[in-house]
Short mmCIF file of C-alpha atoms and ligand atoms in Angstrom, two decimals:
data_model
loop_
_atom_site.label_atom_id
_atom_site.label_comp_id
_atom_site.label_asym_id
_atom_site.label_seq_id
_atom_site.Cartn_x
_atom_site.Cartn_y
_atom_site.Cartn_z
CA MET A 1 -17.52 -23.21 -13.67
CA ALA A 2 -17.46 -20.82 -10.76
CA ASN A 3 -16.15 -17.31 -10.17
CA PRO A 4 -13.49 -17.64 -7.45
CA LEU A 5 -13.63 -14.10 -6.03
CA TYR A 6 -17.40 -13.74 -6.25
CA ASP A 7 -17.91 -17.13 -4.59
CA ALA A 8 -15.40 -16.49 -1.77
CA LEU A 9 -15.97 -12.81 -1.05
CA PHE A 10 -19.30 -11.52 -2.32
CA ALA A 11 -21.78 -14.43 -2.57
CA PRO A 12 -21.79 -14.89 1.25
CA LEU A 13 -23.14 -11.32 1.64
CA ALA A 14 -26.47 -12.26 0.03
CA GLY A 15 -29.22 -12.46 2.62
CA GLN A 16 -26.94 -11.21 5.41
CA THR A 17 -29.09 -8.85 7.50
CA ARG A 18 -26.41 -7.51 9.82
CA ALA A 19 -24.38 -4.42 8.94
CA PHE A 20 -21.43 -4.82 6.61
CA PHE A 21 -20.57 -1.10 6.29
CA HIS A 22 -20.91 1.23 9.29
CA LEU A 23 -20.79 4.79 7.96
CA PRO A 24 -19.64 7.92 9.83
CA ASP A 25 -23.14 9.45 9.82
CA GLY A 26 -24.41 6.47 11.82
CA ALA A 27 -26.04 4.78 8.81
CA ALA A 28 -25.27 1.16 8.01
CA ILE A 29 -25.44 -0.98 4.87
CA SER A 30 -26.26 -4.63 5.47
CA GLY A 31 -24.47 -7.44 3.68
CA ALA A 32 -27.69 -8.13 1.74
CA ALA A 33 -28.07 -4.47 0.70
CA PHE A 34 -24.42 -4.38 -0.45
CA HIS A 35 -24.97 -7.59 -2.41
CA ASP A 36 -28.02 -6.00 -4.07
CA MET A 37 -25.88 -2.96 -4.95
CA ILE A 38 -23.28 -5.28 -6.52
CA ALA A 39 -25.90 -7.24 -8.50
CA GLU A 40 -27.52 -4.04 -9.79
CA LEU A 41 -24.17 -2.58 -10.87
CA ALA A 42 -23.18 -5.87 -12.49
CA MET A 43 -26.34 -5.77 -14.58
CA GLY A 44 -25.74 -2.10 -15.39
CA LEU A 45 -22.16 -2.79 -16.49
CA ARG A 46 -23.30 -5.66 -18.70
CA ALA A 47 -26.01 -3.50 -20.23
CA ALA A 48 -23.33 -0.92 -21.03
CA GLY A 49 -21.46 -3.58 -22.98
CA VAL A 50 -18.80 -4.53 -20.42
CA ALA A 51 -17.78 -8.12 -21.15
CA LYS A 52 -15.35 -10.60 -19.63
CA GLY A 53 -11.78 -9.31 -19.70
CA ASP A 54 -12.83 -5.67 -20.27
CA ARG A 55 -11.30 -3.08 -17.95
CA VAL A 56 -13.48 -0.86 -15.75
CA ALA A 57 -11.57 2.21 -14.53
CA VAL A 58 -12.65 4.30 -11.52
CA GLN A 59 -11.20 7.63 -10.41
CA ALA A 60 -13.55 8.76 -7.68
CA ALA A 61 -13.94 9.47 -3.99
CA LYS A 62 -14.00 6.55 -1.54
CA SER A 63 -17.55 5.25 -1.07
CA PRO A 64 -19.40 1.94 -0.63
CA ARG A 65 -20.58 2.34 -4.22
CA ALA A 66 -16.96 2.49 -5.44
CA MET A 67 -16.35 -0.78 -3.56
CA ALA A 68 -19.46 -2.21 -5.22
CA ILE A 69 -18.06 -1.33 -8.67
CA TYR A 70 -14.93 -3.34 -7.79
CA ALA A 71 -17.11 -6.28 -6.70
CA ALA A 72 -19.47 -5.99 -9.69
CA SER A 73 -16.54 -5.86 -12.13
CA VAL A 74 -14.88 -9.04 -10.88
CA SER A 75 -18.28 -10.75 -10.60
CA ILE A 76 -18.86 -10.34 -14.34
CA GLY A 77 -15.27 -11.33 -15.16
CA ALA A 78 -14.18 -7.76 -15.91
CA VAL A 79 -10.92 -6.24 -14.67
CA TYR A 80 -11.11 -3.48 -12.06
CA LEU A 81 -8.76 -0.53 -12.43
CA PRO A 82 -8.75 2.01 -9.58
CA LEU A 83 -6.98 5.36 -10.02
CA ASN A 84 -5.82 7.80 -7.37
CA PRO A 85 -8.22 10.79 -7.35
CA ALA A 86 -5.15 13.04 -7.04
CA TYR A 87 -3.96 12.16 -10.56
CA THR A 88 -4.14 15.04 -13.02
CA ALA A 89 -5.88 14.79 -16.39
CA ALA A 90 -2.48 14.37 -18.09
CA GLU A 91 -1.66 11.41 -15.82
CA VAL A 92 -5.12 9.91 -16.35
CA ASP A 93 -4.54 10.19 -20.09
CA TYR A 94 -1.61 7.79 -19.77
CA PHE A 95 -3.52 5.23 -17.67
CA ILE A 96 -6.64 5.27 -19.85
CA GLY A 97 -4.52 5.08 -23.00
CA ASN A 98 -2.47 2.22 -21.60
CA ALA A 99 -5.30 0.13 -20.13
CA ALA A 100 -7.99 0.98 -22.74
CA PRO A 101 -10.97 0.42 -20.40
CA ARG A 102 -14.44 -0.17 -21.83
CA LEU A 103 -15.93 2.06 -19.12
CA PHE A 104 -14.43 4.83 -17.01
CA PHE A 105 -16.12 6.32 -13.92
CA CYS A 106 -14.87 9.75 -12.86
CA ASP A 107 -16.02 12.36 -10.36
CA PRO A 108 -18.78 14.59 -11.79
CA SER A 109 -16.54 17.64 -11.31
CA ALA A 110 -13.89 16.11 -13.62
CA ARG A 111 -16.25 15.03 -16.40
CA ALA A 112 -15.65 17.99 -18.71
CA ALA A 113 -11.85 17.72 -18.43
CA LEU A 114 -11.77 13.95 -18.90
CA ALA A 115 -14.40 13.58 -21.65
CA PRO A 116 -11.92 14.22 -24.52
CA ILE A 117 -9.44 11.76 -22.98
CA ALA A 118 -12.07 9.03 -22.63
CA ALA A 119 -13.30 9.68 -26.18
CA ARG A 120 -9.76 9.55 -27.61
CA HIS A 121 -9.14 6.14 -26.05
CA GLY A 122 -12.58 4.72 -26.82
CA ALA A 123 -13.81 4.50 -23.22
CA ARG A 124 -17.42 5.23 -22.27
CA LEU A 125 -17.38 7.90 -19.54
CA GLU A 126 -19.77 7.77 -16.58
CA THR A 127 -19.68 9.59 -13.25
CA LEU A 128 -19.55 8.41 -9.65
CA ALA A 129 -20.11 11.09 -7.02
CA ALA A 130 -18.79 11.06 -3.44
CA ASN A 131 -22.35 10.32 -2.23
CA GLY A 132 -22.44 7.20 -4.43
CA ALA A 133 -24.69 8.57 -7.18
CA VAL A 134 -23.79 7.11 -10.57
CA SER A 135 -24.74 8.31 -14.04
CA LEU A 136 -24.74 4.73 -15.40
CA PRO A 137 -28.37 3.68 -15.98
CA LEU A 138 -29.36 1.10 -13.34
CA SER A 139 -32.53 -0.94 -13.17
CA GLY A 140 -32.13 -3.45 -10.38
CA GLY A 141 -30.22 -6.68 -10.09
CA ALA A 142 -32.90 -9.14 -11.20
CA GLY A 143 -31.42 -11.94 -13.25
CA PHE A 144 -27.85 -11.37 -12.04
CA ALA A 145 -25.52 -14.37 -12.24
CA PRO A 146 -21.74 -14.14 -11.93
CA ALA A 147 -19.60 -14.85 -15.00
CA PRO A 148 -17.64 -18.10 -14.87
CA CYS A 149 -13.91 -17.44 -14.35
CA THR A 150 -10.82 -19.45 -13.61
CA GLY A 151 -8.41 -18.56 -10.81
CA ALA A 152 -5.91 -17.40 -13.43
CA ASP A 153 -8.31 -14.85 -14.94
CA LEU A 154 -7.53 -11.21 -14.20
CA ALA A 155 -9.52 -9.45 -11.48
CA ALA A 156 -7.67 -6.13 -11.33
CA ILE A 157 -4.91 -3.99 -12.72
CA LEU A 158 -3.26 -1.68 -10.21
CA TYR A 159 -0.70 0.82 -11.44
CA THR A 160 2.46 1.01 -9.35
CA SER A 161 3.28 4.41 -7.90
CA GLY A 162 6.27 4.54 -10.29
CA THR A 163 8.79 7.00 -8.86
CA THR A 164 11.03 6.42 -11.86
CA GLY A 165 9.70 6.13 -15.39
CA ARG A 166 6.15 5.32 -16.31
CA SER A 167 3.82 3.54 -13.90
CA LYS A 168 3.34 -0.12 -14.69
CA GLY A 169 -0.02 -1.91 -14.51
CA ALA A 170 0.29 -4.92 -12.21
CA MET A 171 -2.08 -7.67 -13.37
CA LEU A 172 -3.69 -9.47 -10.43
CA SER A 173 -5.69 -12.65 -10.84
CA HIS A 174 -8.65 -14.01 -8.89
CA ASP A 175 -6.30 -16.54 -7.27
CA ASN A 176 -3.74 -13.86 -6.34
CA LEU A 177 -6.35 -11.91 -4.40
CA TRP A 178 -8.33 -14.83 -3.05
CA SER A 179 -5.30 -16.76 -1.76
CA ASN A 180 -3.86 -13.72 0.03
CA ALA A 181 -7.20 -12.85 1.66
CA GLN A 182 -7.52 -16.43 2.96
CA VAL A 183 -4.01 -16.44 4.38
CA LEU A 184 -4.32 -13.02 6.04
CA ALA A 185 -7.71 -13.78 7.61
CA ASP A 186 -6.15 -16.94 8.99
CA VAL A 187 -2.83 -15.59 10.31
CA TRP A 188 -4.42 -12.45 11.76
CA GLN A 189 -7.23 -14.61 13.17
CA PHE A 190 -10.14 -12.65 11.76
CA THR A 191 -13.63 -13.81 12.74
CA ALA A 192 -17.14 -12.67 11.82
CA ASP A 193 -17.14 -10.65 15.07
CA ASP A 194 -14.31 -8.39 13.92
CA VAL A 195 -15.03 -4.78 13.04
CA LEU A 196 -12.27 -3.25 10.92
CA LEU A 197 -11.65 0.48 11.16
CA HIS A 198 -11.16 1.36 7.49
CA ALA A 199 -9.59 4.81 6.98
CA LEU A 200 -7.27 3.92 4.05
CA PRO A 201 -7.79 4.98 0.45
CA ILE A 202 -9.30 2.31 -1.83
CA PHE A 203 -7.27 2.99 -4.99
CA HIS A 204 -4.28 1.14 -3.49
CA THR A 205 -3.72 -2.52 -2.61
CA HIS A 206 -3.65 -1.81 1.15
CA GLY A 207 -7.17 -0.40 1.52
CA LEU A 208 -8.72 -2.17 -1.46
CA PHE A 209 -7.45 -5.71 -1.04
CA VAL A 210 -5.57 -6.24 2.23
CA ALA A 211 -8.22 -4.55 4.35
CA THR A 212 -11.42 -5.27 2.45
CA ASN A 213 -10.84 -8.76 1.08
CA THR A 214 -9.69 -9.98 4.49
CA VAL A 215 -12.86 -8.64 6.12
CA LEU A 216 -15.00 -10.20 3.38
CA VAL A 217 -13.40 -13.62 3.56
CA ALA A 218 -13.92 -13.68 7.34
CA GLY A 219 -17.53 -12.48 7.13
CA ALA A 220 -16.58 -9.51 9.34
CA SER A 221 -17.73 -5.88 8.96
CA MET A 222 -16.09 -2.48 8.75
CA ILE A 223 -16.39 1.11 9.87
CA PHE A 224 -15.82 2.86 6.57
CA LEU A 225 -14.37 6.36 6.89
CA PRO A 226 -13.81 8.57 3.82
CA SER A 227 -10.22 9.27 4.87
CA PHE A 228 -7.98 9.34 7.94
CA ASP A 229 -9.31 12.04 10.25
CA VAL A 230 -7.94 11.82 13.81
CA GLY A 231 -11.24 12.90 15.39
CA GLN A 232 -13.27 10.36 13.41
CA VAL A 233 -10.77 7.60 14.11
CA LEU A 234 -10.73 8.32 17.86
CA ALA A 235 -14.54 8.22 17.88
CA ALA A 236 -14.60 4.91 15.99
CA LEU A 237 -11.92 3.07 18.00
CA PRO A 238 -14.23 1.98 20.85
CA HIS A 239 -16.51 0.30 18.28
CA SER A 240 -13.71 -1.43 16.33
CA THR A 241 -11.52 -4.47 16.91
CA VAL A 242 -8.84 -4.08 14.21
CA MET A 243 -7.25 -1.17 12.37
CA MET A 244 -4.95 -1.32 9.35
CA GLY A 245 -2.88 1.75 8.67
CA VAL A 246 0.22 3.31 7.22
CA PRO A 247 2.85 4.49 9.74
CA THR A 248 1.65 8.11 9.56
CA PHE A 249 -1.74 6.99 10.98
CA TYR A 250 0.08 5.81 14.09
CA THR A 251 2.27 8.88 14.51
CA ARG A 252 -0.79 11.10 14.09
CA LEU A 253 -2.71 9.12 16.70
CA LEU A 254 0.25 9.41 19.09
CA ASP A 255 0.34 13.18 18.47
CA SER A 256 -3.19 13.40 19.89
CA PRO A 257 -3.28 13.64 23.70
CA ALA A 258 -6.83 12.21 23.53
CA PHE A 259 -5.49 8.89 22.21
CA SER A 260 -5.35 6.74 25.34
CA ARG A 261 -5.15 3.17 26.56
CA ASP A 262 -8.87 3.37 27.44
CA LEU A 263 -9.82 4.43 23.93
CA ALA A 264 -7.90 1.50 22.45
CA ALA A 265 -9.16 -1.00 25.02
CA HIS A 266 -11.65 -2.60 22.61
CA MET A 267 -9.01 -3.14 19.91
CA ARG A 268 -7.32 -6.50 19.49
CA LEU A 269 -4.99 -5.65 16.59
CA PHE A 270 -3.26 -2.69 14.93
CA VAL A 271 -1.54 -3.53 11.63
CA SER A 272 1.00 -1.31 9.86
CA GLY A 273 2.42 -1.45 6.35
CA SER A 274 3.13 0.29 3.01
CA ALA A 275 6.12 2.14 4.50
CA PRO A 276 8.60 1.47 7.32
CA LEU A 277 7.33 1.92 10.87
CA LEU A 278 9.97 3.55 13.06
CA ALA A 279 11.01 1.41 16.03
CA GLU A 280 10.43 4.53 18.11
CA THR A 281 6.77 4.71 16.98
CA HIS A 282 6.34 1.03 17.78
CA ALA A 283 7.68 1.58 21.31
CA ALA A 284 5.70 4.77 21.93
CA PHE A 285 2.50 3.08 20.74
CA GLU A 286 3.02 0.10 23.03
CA ALA A 287 3.74 2.40 25.96
CA ARG A 288 0.52 4.38 25.30
CA THR A 289 -1.87 1.48 24.57
CA GLY A 290 -0.26 -1.71 25.85
CA LEU A 291 -0.56 -3.10 22.29
CA ALA A 292 2.34 -3.88 19.95
CA ILE A 293 1.67 -2.80 16.35
CA LEU A 294 1.91 -5.75 13.95
CA GLU A 295 4.04 -4.80 10.96
CA ARG A 296 3.72 -6.61 7.63
CA TYR A 297 5.27 -6.22 4.21
CA GLY A 298 3.81 -6.37 0.75
CA MET A 299 3.50 -4.53 -2.51
CA THR A 300 1.10 -3.95 -5.39
CA GLU A 301 2.66 -6.75 -7.45
CA THR A 302 2.69 -9.40 -4.74
CA ASN A 303 -0.07 -8.62 -2.25
CA MET A 304 1.29 -9.43 1.21
CA ASN A 305 4.56 -11.37 1.57
CA THR A 306 5.50 -11.37 5.25
CA SER A 307 3.92 -10.60 8.59
CA ASN A 308 4.89 -10.42 12.21
CA PRO A 309 2.97 -13.04 14.17
CA ASN A 310 -0.47 -12.42 15.66
CA ALA A 311 0.43 -14.68 18.56
CA GLY A 312 4.16 -14.36 19.24
CA ALA A 313 6.78 -11.64 19.36
CA ARG A 314 6.17 -8.65 17.07
CA ARG A 315 9.68 -7.35 16.55
CA ALA A 316 10.01 -3.62 15.96
CA GLY A 317 12.02 -2.77 12.84
CA THR A 318 11.14 -6.09 11.19
CA VAL A 319 8.33 -7.15 8.88
CA GLY A 320 8.08 -10.66 10.31
CA MET A 321 8.25 -14.00 8.55
CA PRO A 322 7.05 -15.15 5.10
CA LEU A 323 3.32 -15.89 5.08
CA PRO A 324 2.22 -19.51 4.64
CA GLY A 325 2.60 -20.45 0.98
CA VAL A 326 5.06 -17.60 0.25
CA GLU A 327 8.70 -18.48 -0.42
CA LEU A 328 11.23 -15.72 0.24
CA ARG A 329 14.93 -15.63 -0.67
CA ILE A 330 17.58 -12.97 -0.31
CA ILE A 331 19.68 -12.88 -3.48
CA GLU A 332 22.99 -11.25 -4.37
CA GLY A 333 24.83 -11.84 -7.65
CA GLY A 334 22.32 -14.51 -8.65
CA ALA A 335 22.79 -16.64 -5.51
CA GLU A 336 21.08 -16.88 -2.14
CA VAL A 337 23.11 -15.08 0.57
CA PRO A 338 23.85 -16.52 4.03
CA GLN A 339 21.53 -15.61 6.89
CA GLY A 340 22.25 -12.06 8.11
CA ALA A 341 23.62 -10.80 4.79
CA ILE A 342 21.89 -8.10 2.76
CA GLY A 343 20.56 -8.69 -0.75
CA MET A 344 17.52 -8.34 -2.99
CA ILE A 345 14.29 -9.72 -1.53
CA THR A 346 12.70 -12.16 -4.00
CA VAL A 347 9.39 -13.93 -3.48
CA ARG A 348 7.35 -16.70 -5.07
CA GLY A 349 3.86 -17.92 -4.32
CA PRO A 350 0.16 -17.79 -5.24
CA ASN A 351 0.17 -14.12 -4.19
CA VAL A 352 2.61 -13.05 -6.94
CA PHE A 353 1.04 -11.16 -9.86
CA ARG A 354 0.81 -12.28 -13.47
CA GLY A 355 3.05 -9.59 -14.93
CA TYR A 356 2.83 -5.98 -16.10
CA TRP A 357 0.02 -5.06 -18.47
CA GLN A 358 1.36 -4.96 -22.01
CA MET A 359 4.97 -4.73 -20.86
CA PRO A 360 6.45 -8.19 -21.51
CA GLU A 361 10.06 -6.94 -21.29
CA LYS A 362 9.52 -5.30 -17.88
CA THR A 363 7.74 -8.44 -16.72
CA ALA A 364 10.63 -10.63 -17.88
CA GLU A 365 13.13 -8.37 -16.07
CA GLU A 366 11.47 -8.79 -12.69
CA LEU A 367 9.49 -12.04 -12.82
CA SER A 368 11.47 -15.17 -13.65
CA ALA A 369 10.07 -18.01 -15.74
CA ASP A 370 9.89 -20.16 -12.59
CA GLY A 371 7.82 -17.60 -10.69
CA TRP A 372 10.38 -15.67 -8.59
CA PHE A 373 9.66 -11.93 -8.38
CA SER A 374 12.47 -9.52 -7.70
CA THR A 375 10.84 -6.99 -5.36
CA GLY A 376 13.34 -4.14 -5.70
CA ASP A 377 13.64 -4.10 -1.90
CA LEU A 378 16.92 -4.82 -0.15
CA GLY A 379 16.72 -6.78 3.05
CA MET A 380 18.05 -9.55 5.24
CA ILE A 381 16.82 -12.32 7.48
CA ASP A 382 17.81 -11.91 11.12
CA ASP A 383 18.88 -14.63 13.58
CA LEU A 384 15.26 -15.36 14.54
CA GLY A 385 14.05 -15.66 10.94
CA TYR A 386 12.41 -12.23 10.82
CA VAL A 387 12.84 -10.21 7.63
CA GLN A 388 14.29 -6.71 7.88
CA ILE A 389 13.99 -4.25 4.99
CA VAL A 390 16.91 -1.89 4.54
CA GLY A 391 15.44 0.13 1.66
CA ARG A 392 14.67 0.13 -2.04
CA ALA A 393 17.58 -1.02 -4.23
CA LYS A 394 17.32 2.20 -6.23
CA ASP A 395 17.86 4.19 -3.00
CA LEU A 396 21.12 2.36 -2.23
CA ILE A 397 24.00 4.84 -2.13
CA ILE A 398 27.40 3.95 -3.54
CA SER A 399 29.87 6.47 -2.18
CA GLY A 400 33.54 6.14 -3.15
CA GLY A 401 32.81 2.53 -4.11
CA PHE A 402 31.26 1.61 -0.76
CA ASN A 403 27.62 0.57 -0.30
CA VAL A 404 25.66 2.73 2.13
CA TYR A 405 22.22 1.52 3.20
CA PRO A 406 20.14 4.62 3.95
CA LYS A 407 18.17 2.90 6.73
CA GLU A 408 21.29 2.37 8.86
CA VAL A 409 22.23 6.05 8.62
CA GLU A 410 18.61 7.13 9.21
CA MET A 411 18.46 5.03 12.38
CA ALA A 412 21.62 6.72 13.70
CA LEU A 413 20.26 10.17 12.82
CA ASP A 414 16.84 9.48 14.34
CA ALA A 415 18.54 8.60 17.61
CA ALA A 416 20.42 11.94 17.70
CA ASP A 417 19.23 14.68 20.08
CA GLY A 418 16.36 16.74 18.73
CA VAL A 419 15.78 14.68 15.55
CA LEU A 420 12.23 13.50 14.92
CA GLU A 421 12.92 11.69 11.65
CA SER A 422 15.23 11.71 8.67
CA ALA A 423 15.65 10.64 5.07
CA VAL A 424 19.07 9.78 3.71
CA ILE A 425 19.77 10.00 -0.02
CA GLY A 426 22.74 9.85 -2.37
CA LEU A 427 23.58 12.96 -4.41
CA PRO A 428 26.09 13.37 -7.25
CA HIS A 429 29.54 14.30 -5.90
CA PRO A 430 32.64 15.22 -7.93
CA ASP A 431 35.03 13.01 -5.89
CA PHE A 432 32.89 10.21 -4.50
CA GLY A 433 30.49 9.66 -7.39
CA GLU A 434 27.69 9.87 -4.87
CA ALA A 435 27.79 11.42 -1.42
CA VAL A 436 25.50 10.72 1.51
CA PHE A 437 23.08 13.56 2.24
CA ALA A 438 20.65 13.86 5.16
CA VAL A 439 17.25 15.52 5.25
CA LEU A 440 16.29 16.09 8.89
CA VAL A 441 13.05 16.93 10.67
CA ALA A 442 13.32 18.41 14.17
CA GLN A 443 11.31 17.33 17.17
CA LYS A 444 8.60 19.81 18.17
CA GLY A 445 10.03 23.02 19.58
CA VAL A 446 13.67 22.14 18.80
CA ASP A 447 15.85 24.51 16.78
CA LEU A 448 17.96 21.85 15.11
CA ASP A 449 21.60 22.47 14.21
CA ALA A 450 22.25 20.16 11.24
CA GLY A 451 26.04 20.44 11.65
CA ALA A 452 25.85 19.33 15.28
CA VAL A 453 23.66 16.36 14.36
CA LEU A 454 26.15 15.22 11.72
CA ALA A 455 29.08 15.69 14.11
CA SER A 456 27.31 13.48 16.67
CA LEU A 457 27.56 10.51 14.28
CA SER A 458 31.34 10.44 14.39
CA GLY A 459 32.43 7.26 16.16
CA GLN A 460 28.94 5.76 15.73
CA ILE A 461 28.99 4.79 12.08
CA ALA A 462 31.92 4.50 9.65
CA LYS A 463 33.16 7.75 8.15
CA PHE A 464 32.03 6.82 4.59
CA LYS A 465 28.46 6.41 5.82
CA GLN A 466 28.35 9.78 7.57
CA PRO A 467 26.37 12.40 5.61
CA LYS A 468 28.53 15.09 3.99
CA GLY A 469 25.68 17.57 3.95
CA ALA A 470 22.27 18.06 5.53
CA VAL A 471 19.19 20.27 5.53
CA VAL A 472 16.40 20.67 8.07
CA LEU A 473 12.82 20.58 6.75
CA THR A 474 9.53 20.90 8.63
CA ASP A 475 8.20 17.68 7.00
CA LEU A 476 9.44 14.92 4.72
CA PRO A 477 7.61 14.76 1.36
CA ARG A 478 5.28 11.75 1.46
CA ASN A 479 2.74 10.25 -0.94
CA ALA A 480 -0.80 9.22 -0.03
CA MET A 481 0.47 5.93 1.43
CA GLY A 482 2.98 7.63 3.71
CA LYS A 483 6.02 6.69 1.60
CA VAL A 484 8.85 9.22 1.69
CA GLN A 485 9.42 10.53 -1.84
CA LYS A 486 13.19 10.21 -2.08
CA ALA A 487 13.18 10.90 -5.83
CA ASP A 488 11.70 14.36 -5.09
CA LEU A 489 14.45 15.00 -2.53
CA ARG A 490 17.17 13.89 -4.94
CA LYS A 491 15.76 16.29 -7.50
CA ALA A 492 15.46 19.20 -5.06
CA TYR A 493 19.04 18.90 -3.72
CA GLY A 494 20.70 17.31 -6.78
CA ASP A 495 23.34 20.00 -7.23
CA TRP A 496 24.22 20.35 -3.53
CA PHE A 497 27.76 19.02 -3.89
CA SER A 498 28.41 20.32 -7.38
CA LYS A 499 27.31 23.95 -7.02
CA PRO A 500 30.12 26.46 -6.50
CA SER A 501 30.46 27.33 -2.80
P1 AMP B 601 3.21 -0.40 -3.06
O1 AMP B 601 3.35 -1.20 -4.30
O2 AMP B 601 2.75 1.00 -3.30
O3 AMP B 601 2.38 -1.10 -2.05
O4 AMP B 601 4.66 -0.26 -2.45
C1 AMP B 601 5.38 -1.40 -2.08
C2 AMP B 601 6.65 -1.01 -1.40
O5 AMP B 601 6.38 -0.39 -0.15
C3 AMP B 601 7.49 -2.22 -1.05
O6 AMP B 601 8.22 -2.69 -2.16
C4 AMP B 601 8.37 -1.65 0.05
O7 AMP B 601 9.43 -0.90 -0.50
C5 AMP B 601 7.41 -0.70 0.77
N1 AMP B 601 6.84 -1.32 1.97
C6 AMP B 601 5.65 -1.93 2.12
N2 AMP B 601 5.49 -2.36 3.40
C7 AMP B 601 6.61 -2.00 4.06
C8 AMP B 601 7.07 -2.14 5.41
N3 AMP B 601 6.33 -2.72 6.34
N4 AMP B 601 8.30 -1.66 5.72
C9 AMP B 601 9.06 -1.06 4.79
N5 AMP B 601 8.69 -0.88 3.51
C10 AMP B 601 7.48 -1.35 3.15
#
């Protein structure tokens, strides 16, 4: 029996003399050297008692060695569990308690704080430094052979960002990851000549799976940056062919006068996801570079679901069509809605996860017995078959009994004079139940008058959709993946309409 992910992604690296990782200091790691690193770690993990099905948790800086721990874990049939380095010890306590890993790698600077947590939950603690040094005893990869696995065996558990309640561990199988990598490499037409500019974090599905697995399945290589730094990205662009990013990567590039058509001339593809890309950013990017950003849609639980076409119209404000093998339906009240109507996006396919770790009730709530996953995103299919996302269901505002989709109001606000971007939320209101509230960010150098912006919406959108209050902030609160943290905004302004005036 084979090991699906090892066979498809990592075995082909063995003996490959050309560079797989290009590092910012000019060094490179060949495919063969990376494969040796994986084999050595696999042997080290086994020697430490990690067996098939055991979890291996990593909370550490981005490095090739961290990628090798992912590869080594799945190669021996273990389950990889990456954690955001920004999580506090209290948050880590929950994840380690919930997932009960056999082994936990943390940054050397966090060892003292995390040792009691690891001990309490029975995990062996080792360190992984930003330069790739590990405390786990290693003695070469001689004798390494991958563990036999089926496609249904777990390869990883990724905790959802969980803005409400506890984070849930999404269980992803070898087949989930392998099938999505195959499809993406195919639809985005990756070849061995591609060089991916990798500036995403690797604790999240976007940088860990979408970017890396696609490169691996195509036999391509990557420029591996520790994080998104505009200067480093500008320097790397002429040596790259593809970049995957969150929308803030693109707005930050556009903010740099040095970002030019010439600098992007070697690039064939820019992909955006993890948060909505403003139509305005799409247009500005195309005007600057001559290239249309390709927007796609996915999530931790499902890998990628839809994509704009590589060859064909990339429509701004849409996330494209379902990927081959992915079924997508828009559901309202248990039934599929007609084309153009808004409802819950549901998906089914080999990409869809196997449920939430040790949460059978949560799994049953969102994943039906016949494989349909309720994404929590509201959307519709437009007249050309492209999917448009209108927001998370939990962000839907019901004001005086009427549904208000924040995206529609945000689009009207963003088009108003002097507004750079906006976030629309619902806040408790004594008369309406919830009232629409706008958080605005001004364009550079503009002294924004929130009242005037709200007044400008009259006649543009129905009265019940018009915000009844607004504030101007210098920035919207975002997480590491560029997602606007609406729960934080709701908390900060929760008593806006109920406080005595
Ligand atoms: P995560 O599990 O952290 O990857 O978050 C997944 C969520 O991000 C999805 O359910 C969507 O709400 C959002 N998302 C991902 N890609 C897009 C996109 N292209 N446009 C709008 N929202 C997106």
